[in-house]
Amino acid sequence: MSAGQIREAGTDATGAHSEKAVPGWFGLLPAIALGILFLIPFAIMLSVSVAHRVPGGFFEPGFEWTSYERLFSPFFGRILLTSVAISAGAAAICIALAFPFTVFLAGMRHRVQTLVLVALLAVLSLSEVIIGFSISTLLSRTAGIGNLFAGLGLIDGPRAYTPGLFALMTGLCYLVFPYAVLVLYPPVSRLDPELRDAARMMGAGPLRTFFTVTVPLMRAPVLGAAILVFVFTLGAFLLPQVLGRPRHWTLSVHITDQAIFQSNLPFAAAMAVVLLLVALFLVGLTLLLGREGGRRV
């Protein structure tokens, strides 16, 4: 038997062994997990959203569109647009900071990369409560950076930067920055450095190499990280209350208010259903546009 026949026989045996090792029902596990963790809770939330609210109580089974009719009003429309705009802005700022940082991190020594990644994982252990009140203190008038700026003569006197949109965006970006870096790090670290070296040999500078070589190759990971950050910030409800003003409160804040303080579970469920559908629509639209852009390239 020749060497080629031995390799073919070994390949056939390995392929047959791998096919036997993975049972057919194994592919049903993701579908079962999706049904348990997403479809069943969504069905319960959908049924509650059309239930009849009992005055002074919670709700009783029924089918009415009262909650959705109240939701589709100019007031809650502005709240939904505010939520989407804040999440999209936080995603854009975070990716604009995380992607160059990850590229710079991938060029460091492995020991330094490990230390930085461990530090990012340590940041993930901080809760939203700690992050919110820490940034609120840092941007306050009494113990914040306004005193430092006043001491350096940059401003006339101590100034508070919270509550406000700047404080809210700072808190959201700080919260999701480690997630963006951890999503971008594996594909960026696997990027072939010879491509950048070839671009530099052809006369391209570091900045041009970054935008003409690195960015196009990392389009899919950047899009995935942006979607992750967008969806994550869309559900934030504590930071908008602590760091933002009432006009910056997202739909998640109003969902919590209706469910806990107003005891209006049908209306809270209706807002949650609409928020979920809007998030799925925007994510699908982003993926579609990214796929079309990739085909054109």
PDB file of C-alpha atoms in Angstrom:
ATOM      1  CA  MET A   1       0.000   0.000   0.000  1.00  0.00           C
ATOM      2  CA  SER A   2       1.379   3.396  -0.978  1.00  0.00           C
ATOM      3  CA  ALA A   3       1.707   6.407   1.304  1.00  0.00           C
ATOM      4  CA  GLY A   4      -1.151   8.189  -0.474  1.00  0.00           C
ATOM      5  CA  GLN A   5      -3.478   5.218   0.039  1.00  0.00           C
ATOM      6  CA  ILE A   6      -2.520   5.115   3.717  1.00  0.00           C
ATOM      7  CA  ARG A   7      -3.332   8.826   4.123  1.00  0.00           C
ATOM      8  CA  GLU A   8      -6.676   8.377   2.322  1.00  0.00           C
ATOM      9  CA  ALA A   9      -7.554   5.385   4.487  1.00  0.00           C
ATOM     10  CA  GLY A  10      -6.615   7.294   7.602  1.00  0.00           C
ATOM     11  CA  THR A  11      -8.677  10.270   6.488  1.00  0.00           C
ATOM     12  CA  ASP A  12     -11.685   8.065   5.775  1.00  0.00           C
ATOM     13  CA  ALA A  13     -11.337   6.375   9.134  1.00  0.00           C
ATOM     14  CA  THR A  14     -11.005   9.699  10.923  1.00  0.00           C
ATOM     15  CA  GLY A  15     -13.986  11.161   9.099  1.00  0.00           C
ATOM     16  CA  ALA A  16     -16.101   8.089   9.846  1.00  0.00           C
ATOM     17  CA  HIS A  17     -15.007   8.195  13.486  1.00  0.00           C
ATOM     18  CA  SER A  18     -15.869  11.910  13.776  1.00  0.00           C
ATOM     19  CA  GLU A  19     -19.291  11.329  12.208  1.00  0.00           C
ATOM     20  CA  LYS A  20     -20.002   8.530  14.665  1.00  0.00           C
ATOM     21  CA  ALA A  21     -18.637  10.540  17.595  1.00  0.00           C
ATOM     22  CA  VAL A  22     -21.150  13.397  17.104  1.00  0.00           C
ATOM     23  CA  PRO A  23     -24.741  12.121  17.393  1.00  0.00           C
ATOM     24  CA  GLY A  24     -27.455  13.685  15.298  1.00  0.00           C
ATOM     25  CA  TRP A  25     -29.521  14.882  18.245  1.00  0.00           C
ATOM     26  CA  PHE A  26     -26.585  16.945  19.488  1.00  0.00           C
ATOM     27  CA  GLY A  27     -27.621  19.745  17.126  1.00  0.00           C
ATOM     28  CA  LEU A  28     -30.947  20.049  18.946  1.00  0.00           C
ATOM     29  CA  LEU A  29     -29.292  21.285  22.140  1.00  0.00           C
ATOM     30  CA  PRO A  30     -28.860  24.912  20.921  1.00  0.00           C
ATOM     31  CA  ALA A  31     -32.486  24.962  19.785  1.00  0.00           C
ATOM     32  CA  ILE A  32     -33.663  23.625  23.145  1.00  0.00           C
ATOM     33  CA  ALA A  33     -31.544  26.186  24.991  1.00  0.00           C
ATOM     34  CA  LEU A  34     -32.933  28.960  22.779  1.00  0.00           C
ATOM     35  CA  GLY A  35     -36.480  27.835  23.496  1.00  0.00           C
ATOM     36  CA  ILE A  36     -35.961  27.656  27.254  1.00  0.00           C
ATOM     37  CA  LEU A  37     -33.948  30.848  27.677  1.00  0.00           C
ATOM     38  CA  PHE A  38     -35.637  33.075  25.066  1.00  0.00           C
ATOM     39  CA  LEU A  39     -38.809  31.818  23.408  1.00  0.00           C
ATOM     40  CA  ILE A  40     -40.634  30.716  26.560  1.00  0.00           C
ATOM     41  CA  PRO A  41     -39.898  33.947  28.527  1.00  0.00           C
ATOM     42  CA  PHE A  42     -40.829  36.003  25.465  1.00  0.00           C
ATOM     43  CA  ALA A  43     -44.127  34.122  25.132  1.00  0.00           C
ATOM     44  CA  ILE A  44     -44.898  34.769  28.815  1.00  0.00           C
ATOM     45  CA  MET A  45     -44.032  38.453  28.443  1.00  0.00           C
ATOM     46  CA  LEU A  46     -46.172  38.699  25.302  1.00  0.00           C
ATOM     47  CA  SER A  47     -49.173  37.127  27.075  1.00  0.00           C
ATOM     48  CA  VAL A  48     -48.786  39.505  30.015  1.00  0.00           C
ATOM     49  CA  SER A  49     -48.623  42.514  27.686  1.00  0.00           C
ATOM     50  CA  VAL A  50     -52.154  41.831  26.398  1.00  0.00           C
ATOM     51  CA  ALA A  51     -53.586  40.924  29.812  1.00  0.00           C
ATOM     52  CA  HIS A  52     -56.145  43.053  31.656  1.00  0.00           C
ATOM     53  CA  ARG A  53     -54.806  45.188  34.449  1.00  0.00           C
ATOM     54  CA  VAL A  54     -56.694  44.954  37.721  1.00  0.00           C
ATOM     55  CA  PRO A  55     -56.890  48.304  39.569  1.00  0.00           C
ATOM     56  CA  GLY A  56     -55.001  48.055  42.829  1.00  0.00           C
ATOM     57  CA  GLY A  57     -53.552  44.711  41.843  1.00  0.00           C
ATOM     58  CA  PHE A  58     -51.522  43.246  39.023  1.00  0.00           C
ATOM     59  CA  PHE A  59     -53.358  41.692  36.082  1.00  0.00           C
ATOM     60  CA  GLU A  60     -55.707  38.944  35.050  1.00  0.00           C
ATOM     61  CA  PRO A  61     -55.675  36.819  31.878  1.00  0.00           C
ATOM     62  CA  GLY A  62     -57.267  38.528  28.910  1.00  0.00           C
ATOM     63  CA  PHE A  63     -56.621  39.926  25.468  1.00  0.00           C
ATOM     64  CA  GLU A  64     -56.673  43.680  24.982  1.00  0.00           C
ATOM     65  CA  TRP A  65     -54.483  46.270  23.241  1.00  0.00           C
ATOM     66  CA  THR A  66     -54.763  48.956  25.911  1.00  0.00           C
ATOM     67  CA  SER A  67     -51.100  48.803  26.872  1.00  0.00           C
ATOM     68  CA  TYR A  68     -49.899  49.004  23.264  1.00  0.00           C
ATOM     69  CA  GLU A  69     -52.289  51.872  22.476  1.00  0.00           C
ATOM     70  CA  ARG A  70     -50.814  53.811  25.376  1.00  0.00           C
ATOM     71  CA  LEU A  71     -47.302  52.944  24.317  1.00  0.00           C
ATOM     72  CA  PHE A  72     -47.639  54.272  20.751  1.00  0.00           C
ATOM     73  CA  SER A  73     -47.830  57.903  21.769  1.00  0.00           C
ATOM     74  CA  PRO A  74     -45.454  60.838  21.081  1.00  0.00           C
ATOM     75  CA  PHE A  75     -44.169  60.747  24.668  1.00  0.00           C
ATOM     76  CA  PHE A  76     -43.049  57.124  24.636  1.00  0.00           C
ATOM     77  CA  GLY A  77     -41.930  57.481  21.030  1.00  0.00           C
ATOM     78  CA  ARG A  78     -39.451  60.127  22.153  1.00  0.00           C
ATOM     79  CA  ILE A  79     -38.300  57.855  24.975  1.00  0.00           C
ATOM     80  CA  LEU A  80     -37.691  55.008  22.513  1.00  0.00           C
ATOM     81  CA  LEU A  81     -35.749  57.273  20.158  1.00  0.00           C
ATOM     82  CA  THR A  82     -33.710  58.544  23.115  1.00  0.00           C
ATOM     83  CA  SER A  83     -32.884  54.977  24.147  1.00  0.00           C
ATOM     84  CA  VAL A  84     -31.770  53.991  20.647  1.00  0.00           C
ATOM     85  CA  ALA A  85     -29.759  57.203  20.162  1.00  0.00           C
ATOM     86  CA  ILE A  86     -27.930  56.852  23.485  1.00  0.00           C
ATOM     87  CA  SER A  87     -27.118  53.186  22.840  1.00  0.00           C
ATOM     88  CA  ALA A  88     -25.959  53.880  19.284  1.00  0.00           C
ATOM     89  CA  GLY A  89     -23.812  56.778  20.460  1.00  0.00           C
ATOM     90  CA  ALA A  90     -22.260  54.713  23.240  1.00  0.00           C
ATOM     91  CA  ALA A  91     -21.542  51.884  20.773  1.00  0.00           C
ATOM     92  CA  ALA A  92     -19.898  54.265  18.284  1.00  0.00           C
ATOM     93  CA  ILE A  93     -17.714  55.923  20.936  1.00  0.00           C
ATOM     94  CA  CYS A  94     -16.767  52.627  22.556  1.00  0.00           C
ATOM     95  CA  ILE A  95     -15.784  50.949  19.274  1.00  0.00           C
ATOM     96  CA  ALA A  96     -13.844  54.053  18.184  1.00  0.00           C
ATOM     97  CA  LEU A  97     -11.797  53.742  21.391  1.00  0.00           C
ATOM     98  CA  ALA A  98     -11.671  49.953  21.772  1.00  0.00           C
ATOM     99  CA  PHE A  99     -10.571  49.026  18.259  1.00  0.00           C
ATOM    100  CA  PRO A 100      -7.351  51.124  18.117  1.00  0.00           C
ATOM    101  CA  PHE A 101      -6.643  50.116  21.709  1.00  0.00           C
ATOM    102  CA  THR A 102      -6.971  46.430  20.798  1.00  0.00           C
ATOM    103  CA  VAL A 103      -4.713  46.827  17.757  1.00  0.00           C
ATOM    104  CA  PHE A 104      -2.119  48.560  19.933  1.00  0.00           C
ATOM    105  CA  LEU A 105      -2.524  45.854  22.591  1.00  0.00           C
ATOM    106  CA  ALA A 106      -1.970  43.055  20.060  1.00  0.00           C
ATOM    107  CA  GLY A 107       1.408  44.575  19.159  1.00  0.00           C
ATOM    108  CA  MET A 108       2.701  44.427  22.737  1.00  0.00           C
ATOM    109  CA  ARG A 109       4.626  41.600  24.348  1.00  0.00           C
ATOM    110  CA  HIS A 110       2.574  38.598  25.437  1.00  0.00           C
ATOM    111  CA  ARG A 111       3.281  39.228  29.108  1.00  0.00           C
ATOM    112  CA  VAL A 112       1.970  42.778  28.868  1.00  0.00           C
ATOM    113  CA  GLN A 113      -1.063  41.576  26.926  1.00  0.00           C
ATOM    114  CA  THR A 114      -1.848  39.092  29.669  1.00  0.00           C
ATOM    115  CA  LEU A 115      -1.654  41.767  32.368  1.00  0.00           C
ATOM    116  CA  VAL A 116      -3.921  44.121  30.424  1.00  0.00           C
ATOM    117  CA  LEU A 117      -6.485  41.391  29.751  1.00  0.00           C
ATOM    118  CA  VAL A 118      -6.494  40.415  33.426  1.00  0.00           C
ATOM    119  CA  ALA A 119      -7.095  44.070  34.328  1.00  0.00           C
ATOM    120  CA  LEU A 120     -10.026  44.205  31.893  1.00  0.00           C
ATOM    121  CA  LEU A 121     -11.479  41.036  33.395  1.00  0.00           C
ATOM    122  CA  ALA A 122     -11.153  42.634  36.826  1.00  0.00           C
ATOM    123  CA  VAL A 123     -13.187  45.605  35.588  1.00  0.00           C
ATOM    124  CA  LEU A 124     -15.947  43.184  34.580  1.00  0.00           C
ATOM    125  CA  SER A 125     -16.294  42.166  38.231  1.00  0.00           C
ATOM    126  CA  LEU A 126     -17.520  45.679  39.072  1.00  0.00           C
ATOM    127  CA  SER A 127     -21.278  46.002  39.191  1.00  0.00           C
ATOM    128  CA  GLU A 128     -23.256  48.728  37.467  1.00  0.00           C
ATOM    129  CA  VAL A 129     -24.025  50.217  40.888  1.00  0.00           C
ATOM    130  CA  ILE A 130     -20.344  50.655  41.779  1.00  0.00           C
ATOM    131  CA  ILE A 131     -19.508  52.103  38.364  1.00  0.00           C
ATOM    132  CA  GLY A 132     -22.433  54.516  38.457  1.00  0.00           C
ATOM    133  CA  PHE A 133     -21.768  55.966  41.892  1.00  0.00           C
ATOM    134  CA  SER A 134     -17.983  56.042  41.351  1.00  0.00           C
ATOM    135  CA  ILE A 135     -18.325  58.115  38.185  1.00  0.00           C
ATOM    136  CA  SER A 136     -20.943  60.268  39.875  1.00  0.00           C
ATOM    137  CA  THR A 137     -18.448  61.059  42.639  1.00  0.00           C
ATOM    138  CA  LEU A 138     -15.609  61.609  40.169  1.00  0.00           C
ATOM    139  CA  LEU A 139     -17.647  64.130  38.173  1.00  0.00           C
ATOM    140  CA  SER A 140     -19.285  65.832  41.162  1.00  0.00           C
ATOM    141  CA  ARG A 141     -18.590  69.373  42.295  1.00  0.00           C
ATOM    142  CA  THR A 142     -17.412  68.585  45.825  1.00  0.00           C
ATOM    143  CA  ALA A 143     -14.950  65.727  45.250  1.00  0.00           C
ATOM    144  CA  GLY A 144     -14.675  65.490  41.474  1.00  0.00           C
ATOM    145  CA  ILE A 145     -12.243  66.486  38.784  1.00  0.00           C
ATOM    146  CA  GLY A 146     -13.767  69.971  38.705  1.00  0.00           C
ATOM    147  CA  ASN A 147     -11.668  70.805  41.760  1.00  0.00           C
ATOM    148  CA  LEU A 148      -8.541  69.624  39.933  1.00  0.00           C
ATOM    149  CA  PHE A 149      -9.348  71.757  36.893  1.00  0.00           C
ATOM    150  CA  ALA A 150      -9.995  74.760  39.146  1.00  0.00           C
ATOM    151  CA  GLY A 151      -6.698  74.200  40.968  1.00  0.00           C
ATOM    152  CA  LEU A 152      -4.823  74.113  37.670  1.00  0.00           C
ATOM    153  CA  GLY A 153      -6.506  77.319  36.594  1.00  0.00           C
ATOM    154  CA  LEU A 154      -8.328  75.737  33.648  1.00  0.00           C
ATOM    155  CA  ILE A 155     -11.749  76.874  34.920  1.00  0.00           C
ATOM    156  CA  ASP A 156     -12.884  79.646  37.242  1.00  0.00           C
ATOM    157  CA  GLY A 157     -14.217  77.392  39.977  1.00  0.00           C
ATOM    158  CA  PRO A 158     -15.318  73.841  40.804  1.00  0.00           C
ATOM    159  CA  ARG A 159     -17.990  72.574  38.480  1.00  0.00           C
ATOM    160  CA  ALA A 160     -20.221  69.500  38.449  1.00  0.00           C
ATOM    161  CA  TYR A 161     -20.359  67.404  35.287  1.00  0.00           C
ATOM    162  CA  THR A 162     -23.129  65.163  36.522  1.00  0.00           C
ATOM    163  CA  PRO A 163     -25.984  64.608  35.975  1.00  0.00           C
ATOM    164  CA  GLY A 164     -25.780  65.086  32.239  1.00  0.00           C
ATOM    165  CA  LEU A 165     -25.291  63.399  28.906  1.00  0.00           C
ATOM    166  CA  PHE A 166     -21.490  63.520  29.194  1.00  0.00           C
ATOM    167  CA  ALA A 167     -21.555  61.651  32.513  1.00  0.00           C
ATOM    168  CA  LEU A 168     -24.030  59.098  31.158  1.00  0.00           C
ATOM    169  CA  MET A 169     -21.978  58.356  28.035  1.00  0.00           C
ATOM    170  CA  THR A 170     -18.830  58.110  30.161  1.00  0.00           C
ATOM    171  CA  GLY A 171     -20.465  55.555  32.433  1.00  0.00           C
ATOM    172  CA  LEU A 172     -21.874  53.472  29.575  1.00  0.00           C
ATOM    173  CA  CYS A 173     -18.563  53.424  27.685  1.00  0.00           C
ATOM    174  CA  TYR A 174     -16.668  52.468  30.838  1.00  0.00           C
ATOM    175  CA  LEU A 175     -19.163  49.669  31.454  1.00  0.00           C
ATOM    176  CA  VAL A 176     -18.949  48.083  27.996  1.00  0.00           C
ATOM    177  CA  PHE A 177     -15.360  48.919  26.992  1.00  0.00           C
ATOM    178  CA  PRO A 178     -13.921  45.620  28.372  1.00  0.00           C
ATOM    179  CA  TYR A 179     -16.533  43.600  26.467  1.00  0.00           C
ATOM    180  CA  ALA A 180     -15.628  45.308  23.195  1.00  0.00           C
ATOM    181  CA  VAL A 181     -11.901  44.701  23.715  1.00  0.00           C
ATOM    182  CA  LEU A 182     -12.402  41.042  24.638  1.00  0.00           C
ATOM    183  CA  VAL A 183     -14.524  40.492  21.523  1.00  0.00           C
ATOM    184  CA  LEU A 184     -12.038  42.236  19.229  1.00  0.00           C
ATOM    185  CA  TYR A 185      -8.845  40.798  20.726  1.00  0.00           C
ATOM    186  CA  PRO A 186      -8.939  37.224  19.249  1.00  0.00           C
ATOM    187  CA  PRO A 187      -9.391  38.261  15.577  1.00  0.00           C
ATOM    188  CA  VAL A 188      -7.010  41.216  15.892  1.00  0.00           C
ATOM    189  CA  SER A 189      -4.308  39.052  17.488  1.00  0.00           C
ATOM    190  CA  ARG A 190      -4.635  36.552  14.598  1.00  0.00           C
ATOM    191  CA  LEU A 191      -4.194  39.239  11.969  1.00  0.00           C
ATOM    192  CA  ASP A 192      -1.188  38.514   9.731  1.00  0.00           C
ATOM    193  CA  PRO A 193       1.470  41.199  10.444  1.00  0.00           C
ATOM    194  CA  GLU A 194       2.988  40.649   6.995  1.00  0.00           C
ATOM    195  CA  LEU A 195       0.010  42.456   5.450  1.00  0.00           C
ATOM    196  CA  ARG A 196       0.785  45.616   7.394  1.00  0.00           C
ATOM    197  CA  ASP A 197       4.493  45.245   6.664  1.00  0.00           C
ATOM    198  CA  ALA A 198       3.741  44.940   2.944  1.00  0.00           C
ATOM    199  CA  ALA A 199       1.612  48.096   3.050  1.00  0.00           C
ATOM    200  CA  ARG A 200       4.400  50.006   4.770  1.00  0.00           C
ATOM    201  CA  MET A 201       6.955  48.730   2.252  1.00  0.00           C
ATOM    202  CA  MET A 202       4.745  50.159  -0.490  1.00  0.00           C
ATOM    203  CA  GLY A 203       4.931  53.590   1.121  1.00  0.00           C
ATOM    204  CA  ALA A 204       1.809  53.661   3.309  1.00  0.00           C
ATOM    205  CA  GLY A 205       2.177  55.318   6.695  1.00  0.00           C
ATOM    206  CA  PRO A 206       0.896  53.833   9.972  1.00  0.00           C
ATOM    207  CA  LEU A 207      -2.368  55.778   9.845  1.00  0.00           C
ATOM    208  CA  ARG A 208      -3.072  54.898   6.233  1.00  0.00           C
ATOM    209  CA  THR A 209      -2.167  51.264   6.876  1.00  0.00           C
ATOM    210  CA  PHE A 210      -4.627  51.187   9.759  1.00  0.00           C
ATOM    211  CA  PHE A 211      -7.549  52.521   7.706  1.00  0.00           C
ATOM    212  CA  THR A 212      -6.792  50.736   4.418  1.00  0.00           C
ATOM    213  CA  VAL A 213      -5.592  47.344   5.688  1.00  0.00           C
ATOM    214  CA  THR A 214      -6.554  46.703   9.309  1.00  0.00           C
ATOM    215  CA  VAL A 215     -10.036  48.228   9.318  1.00  0.00           C
ATOM    216  CA  PRO A 216     -11.327  46.454   6.149  1.00  0.00           C
ATOM    217  CA  LEU A 217     -10.014  43.093   7.360  1.00  0.00           C
ATOM    218  CA  MET A 218     -11.624  43.541  10.779  1.00  0.00           C
ATOM    219  CA  ARG A 219     -15.003  44.746   9.516  1.00  0.00           C
ATOM    220  CA  ALA A 220     -16.939  41.691  10.701  1.00  0.00           C
ATOM    221  CA  PRO A 221     -15.436  41.606  14.249  1.00  0.00           C
ATOM    222  CA  VAL A 222     -15.964  45.362  14.612  1.00  0.00           C
ATOM    223  CA  LEU A 223     -19.584  44.985  13.538  1.00  0.00           C
ATOM    224  CA  GLY A 224     -20.092  42.128  16.012  1.00  0.00           C
ATOM    225  CA  ALA A 225     -18.582  44.140  18.859  1.00  0.00           C
ATOM    226  CA  ALA A 226     -20.745  47.147  17.964  1.00  0.00           C
ATOM    227  CA  ILE A 227     -23.898  45.021  18.042  1.00  0.00           C
ATOM    228  CA  LEU A 228     -22.912  43.545  21.401  1.00  0.00           C
ATOM    229  CA  VAL A 229     -22.283  46.986  22.900  1.00  0.00           C
ATOM    230  CA  PHE A 230     -25.503  48.390  21.422  1.00  0.00           C
ATOM    231  CA  VAL A 231     -27.706  45.620  22.810  1.00  0.00           C
ATOM    232  CA  PHE A 232     -25.923  45.709  26.176  1.00  0.00           C
ATOM    233  CA  THR A 233     -26.382  49.464  26.648  1.00  0.00           C
ATOM    234  CA  LEU A 234     -29.958  49.356  25.369  1.00  0.00           C
ATOM    235  CA  GLY A 235     -30.917  47.419  28.497  1.00  0.00           C
ATOM    236  CA  ALA A 236     -29.082  49.667  30.983  1.00  0.00           C
ATOM    237  CA  PHE A 237     -31.436  51.201  33.537  1.00  0.00           C
ATOM    238  CA  LEU A 238     -29.319  52.219  36.555  1.00  0.00           C
ATOM    239  CA  LEU A 239     -26.709  54.440  34.885  1.00  0.00           C
ATOM    240  CA  PRO A 240     -29.325  56.652  33.159  1.00  0.00           C
ATOM    241  CA  GLN A 241     -30.925  57.300  36.558  1.00  0.00           C
ATOM    242  CA  VAL A 242     -27.674  57.957  38.428  1.00  0.00           C
ATOM    243  CA  LEU A 243     -25.692  59.851  35.777  1.00  0.00           C
ATOM    244  CA  GLY A 244     -28.330  61.279  33.443  1.00  0.00           C
ATOM    245  CA  ARG A 245     -31.163  63.744  33.688  1.00  0.00           C
ATOM    246  CA  PRO A 246     -34.840  62.743  33.367  1.00  0.00           C
ATOM    247  CA  ARG A 247     -34.775  63.542  29.636  1.00  0.00           C
ATOM    248  CA  HIS A 248     -31.953  60.999  29.279  1.00  0.00           C
ATOM    249  CA  TRP A 249     -33.881  58.174  30.937  1.00  0.00           C
ATOM    250  CA  THR A 250     -34.138  55.202  28.637  1.00  0.00           C
ATOM    251  CA  LEU A 251     -37.102  52.927  28.067  1.00  0.00           C
ATOM    252  CA  SER A 252     -35.592  50.397  30.477  1.00  0.00           C
ATOM    253  CA  VAL A 253     -35.961  52.936  33.309  1.00  0.00           C
ATOM    254  CA  HIS A 254     -39.652  53.393  32.535  1.00  0.00           C
ATOM    255  CA  ILE A 255     -40.148  49.626  32.293  1.00  0.00           C
ATOM    256  CA  THR A 256     -38.716  49.244  35.799  1.00  0.00           C
ATOM    257  CA  ASP A 257     -40.889  52.103  37.066  1.00  0.00           C
ATOM    258  CA  GLN A 258     -44.088  50.609  35.646  1.00  0.00           C
ATOM    259  CA  ALA A 259     -43.331  47.078  36.843  1.00  0.00           C
ATOM    260  CA  ILE A 260     -42.120  47.867  40.378  1.00  0.00           C
ATOM    261  CA  PHE A 261     -43.516  51.218  41.475  1.00  0.00           C
ATOM    262  CA  GLN A 262     -46.705  51.499  39.399  1.00  0.00           C
ATOM    263  CA  SER A 263     -47.583  47.761  39.578  1.00  0.00           C
ATOM    264  CA  ASN A 264     -48.606  47.908  35.914  1.00  0.00           C
ATOM    265  CA  LEU A 265     -47.111  44.690  34.608  1.00  0.00           C
ATOM    266  CA  PRO A 266     -49.070  44.614  31.309  1.00  0.00           C
ATOM    267  CA  PHE A 267     -47.794  48.055  30.328  1.00  0.00           C
ATOM    268  CA  ALA A 268     -44.238  47.179  31.416  1.00  0.00           C
ATOM    269  CA  ALA A 269     -44.412  43.945  29.396  1.00  0.00           C
ATOM    270  CA  ALA A 270     -45.683  45.830  26.336  1.00  0.00           C
ATOM    271  CA  MET A 271     -42.761  48.269  26.539  1.00  0.00           C
ATOM    272  CA  ALA A 272     -40.347  45.347  26.924  1.00  0.00           C
ATOM    273  CA  VAL A 273     -41.807  43.603  23.864  1.00  0.00           C
ATOM    274  CA  VAL A 274     -41.501  46.741  21.737  1.00  0.00           C
ATOM    275  CA  LEU A 275     -37.956  47.374  22.967  1.00  0.00           C
ATOM    276  CA  LEU A 276     -36.960  43.798  22.123  1.00  0.00           C
ATOM    277  CA  LEU A 277     -38.489  43.969  18.650  1.00  0.00           C
ATOM    278  CA  VAL A 278     -36.783  47.272  17.927  1.00  0.00           C
ATOM    279  CA  ALA A 279     -33.432  45.862  19.081  1.00  0.00           C
ATOM    280  CA  LEU A 280     -33.847  42.759  16.895  1.00  0.00           C
ATOM    281  CA  PHE A 281     -34.832  44.908  13.906  1.00  0.00           C
ATOM    282  CA  LEU A 282     -31.812  47.205  14.274  1.00  0.00           C
ATOM    283  CA  VAL A 283     -29.438  44.278  14.769  1.00  0.00           C
ATOM    284  CA  GLY A 284     -30.834  42.521  11.685  1.00  0.00           C
ATOM    285  CA  LEU A 285     -30.593  45.714   9.645  1.00  0.00           C
ATOM    286  CA  THR A 286     -26.984  46.220  10.743  1.00  0.00           C
ATOM    287  CA  LEU A 287     -26.069  42.658   9.796  1.00  0.00           C
ATOM    288  CA  LEU A 288     -27.767  43.044   6.415  1.00  0.00           C
ATOM    289  CA  LEU A 289     -25.948  46.278   5.643  1.00  0.00           C
ATOM    290  CA  GLY A 290     -22.643  44.764   6.776  1.00  0.00           C
ATOM    291  CA  ARG A 291     -23.166  41.735   4.535  1.00  0.00           C
ATOM    292  CA  GLU A 292     -23.990  43.899   1.518  1.00  0.00           C
ATOM    293  CA  GLY A 293     -20.953  46.064   2.190  1.00  0.00           C
ATOM    294  CA  GLY A 294     -18.746  42.966   2.425  1.00  0.00           C
ATOM    295  CA  ARG A 295     -20.030  41.690  -0.924  1.00  0.00           C
ATOM    296  CA  ARG A 296     -19.268  45.005  -2.607  1.00  0.00           C
ATOM    297  CA  VAL A 297     -15.723  44.915  -1.239  1.00  0.00           C
TER     298      VAL A 297
END
